[in-house]
């Protein structure tokens, strides 16, 4: 989880620096992507926290999953990048698998979610 948050912080720092150097168009989209990736990382953290008590309170995990899916939809609709769309697809699959686990009363596989969120953060960093 720390890796995801660290990668997110790096993405935001790179985005801010790139804005100061370049500005405009594609960079604005990258900033939106990076910003939403931060929100996704926060939702992943919420899911991580909820995963341990999924048997007692599955609603909390479902709320985190809903939040991740909403943010992924926003990223997917605002990008033309095949790399970003691929990362969104990977994270959507991990979220779908996590939702299945939660619906079955099991703790979701957070490694798949964390890995996919980390990949999204990487591709949302402006170059």
C-alpha positions as a printed Julia matrix, in Angstrom:
127×3 Matrix{Float64}:
   0.0     0.0     0.0
   2.84    2.35    0.82
   4.21    1.72   -2.67
   0.94    2.88   -4.21
   0.81    6.03   -2.08
   4.48    6.76   -2.79
   3.92    6.31   -6.51
   0.9     8.58   -6.31
   2.88   11.28   -4.53
   5.57   11.0    -7.2
   2.96   11.3    -9.96
   1.56   14.47   -8.43
   5.02   15.99   -7.99
   5.94   15.21  -11.6
   2.63   16.63  -12.81
   3.11   19.9   -10.95
   6.68   20.27  -12.2
   5.65   19.49  -15.77
   2.91   22.1   -15.6
   5.41   24.76  -14.65
   7.68   23.77  -17.53
   5.22   23.0   -20.33
   1.52   23.82  -19.67
  -1.61   23.18  -21.88
  -3.61   20.48  -23.7
  -2.23   16.99  -23.22
  -0.61   18.03  -19.98
  -3.96   19.21  -18.61
  -5.36   15.75  -19.36
  -2.35   14.15  -17.68
  -2.9    16.33  -14.62
  -6.55   15.3   -14.51
  -5.46   11.68  -14.81
  -2.86   12.11  -12.06
  -5.37   13.86   -9.83
  -7.93   11.13  -10.32
  -5.22    8.5    -9.78
  -4.62   10.08   -6.37
  -8.31    9.73   -5.61
  -8.2     6.11   -6.79
  -5.22    5.47   -4.48
  -7.19    6.91   -1.58
 -10.13    4.64   -2.42
  -7.76    1.66   -2.65
  -6.5     2.56    0.83
 -10.12    2.67    2.06
 -10.66   -0.76    0.51
  -7.49   -2.04    2.2
  -8.79   -0.84    5.55
 -12.21   -2.39    4.94
 -10.84   -5.68    3.62
  -9.82   -6.97    7.02
 -13.35   -6.71    8.37
 -15.26   -7.67    5.24
 -17.07  -10.5     7.07
 -18.4    -8.04    9.65
 -19.07   -5.02    7.45
 -19.05   -5.74    3.71
 -20.83   -2.43    3.0
 -17.65   -0.48    3.73
 -15.66   -2.52    1.19
 -18.47   -2.2    -1.37
 -18.45    1.6    -0.95
 -14.7     1.69   -1.58
 -15.12   -0.5    -4.66
 -17.91    1.75   -5.96
 -15.68    4.79   -5.46
 -12.78    3.17   -7.35
 -15.06    2.22  -10.25
 -16.5     5.74  -10.48
 -13.02    7.27  -10.63
 -11.86    4.74  -13.19
 -14.82    5.65  -15.4
 -13.78    9.31  -15.19
 -10.2     8.52  -16.18
 -11.26    6.25  -19.03
 -13.62    8.86  -20.47
 -11.04   11.64  -20.29
  -8.1     9.96  -22.01
  -7.04    8.83  -25.45
  -3.94    7.07  -24.12
  -3.87    3.33  -24.76
  -1.48    2.93  -21.8
  -3.94    4.64  -19.45
  -6.87    2.67  -20.85
  -4.89   -0.56  -20.37
  -4.09    0.35  -16.76
  -7.74    1.24  -16.14
  -8.8    -2.1   -17.62
  -6.36   -3.96  -15.35
  -7.62   -2.12  -12.29
 -11.24   -2.66  -13.32
 -10.54   -6.42  -13.49
  -8.87   -6.38  -10.06
 -11.83   -4.44   -8.65
 -14.29   -6.89  -10.22
 -12.39   -9.8    -8.66
 -12.33   -7.97   -5.3
 -16.07   -7.35   -5.53
 -16.68  -11.05   -6.16
 -14.65  -11.9    -3.06
 -16.53   -9.33   -0.96
 -19.88  -10.62   -2.21
 -18.76  -14.12   -1.22
 -17.83  -12.87    2.26
 -14.08  -13.25    1.63
 -11.34  -10.67    1.95
 -10.33   -9.42   -1.51
  -6.87  -10.02   -2.99
  -5.37   -6.61   -2.32
  -2.09   -7.4    -4.08
  -3.84   -7.43   -7.46
  -5.64   -4.17   -6.66
  -2.47   -2.5    -5.36
  -0.41   -3.62   -8.38
  -3.01   -2.36  -10.84
  -3.38    0.96   -8.96
   0.4     1.38   -9.04
   0.43    0.81  -12.81
  -2.31    3.41  -13.25
  -0.32    5.92  -11.22
   2.75    5.28  -13.4
   0.95    5.8   -16.72
  -0.85    8.87  -15.45
   2.45   10.62  -14.74
   3.19   13.17  -17.47
   6.48   12.52  -19.24
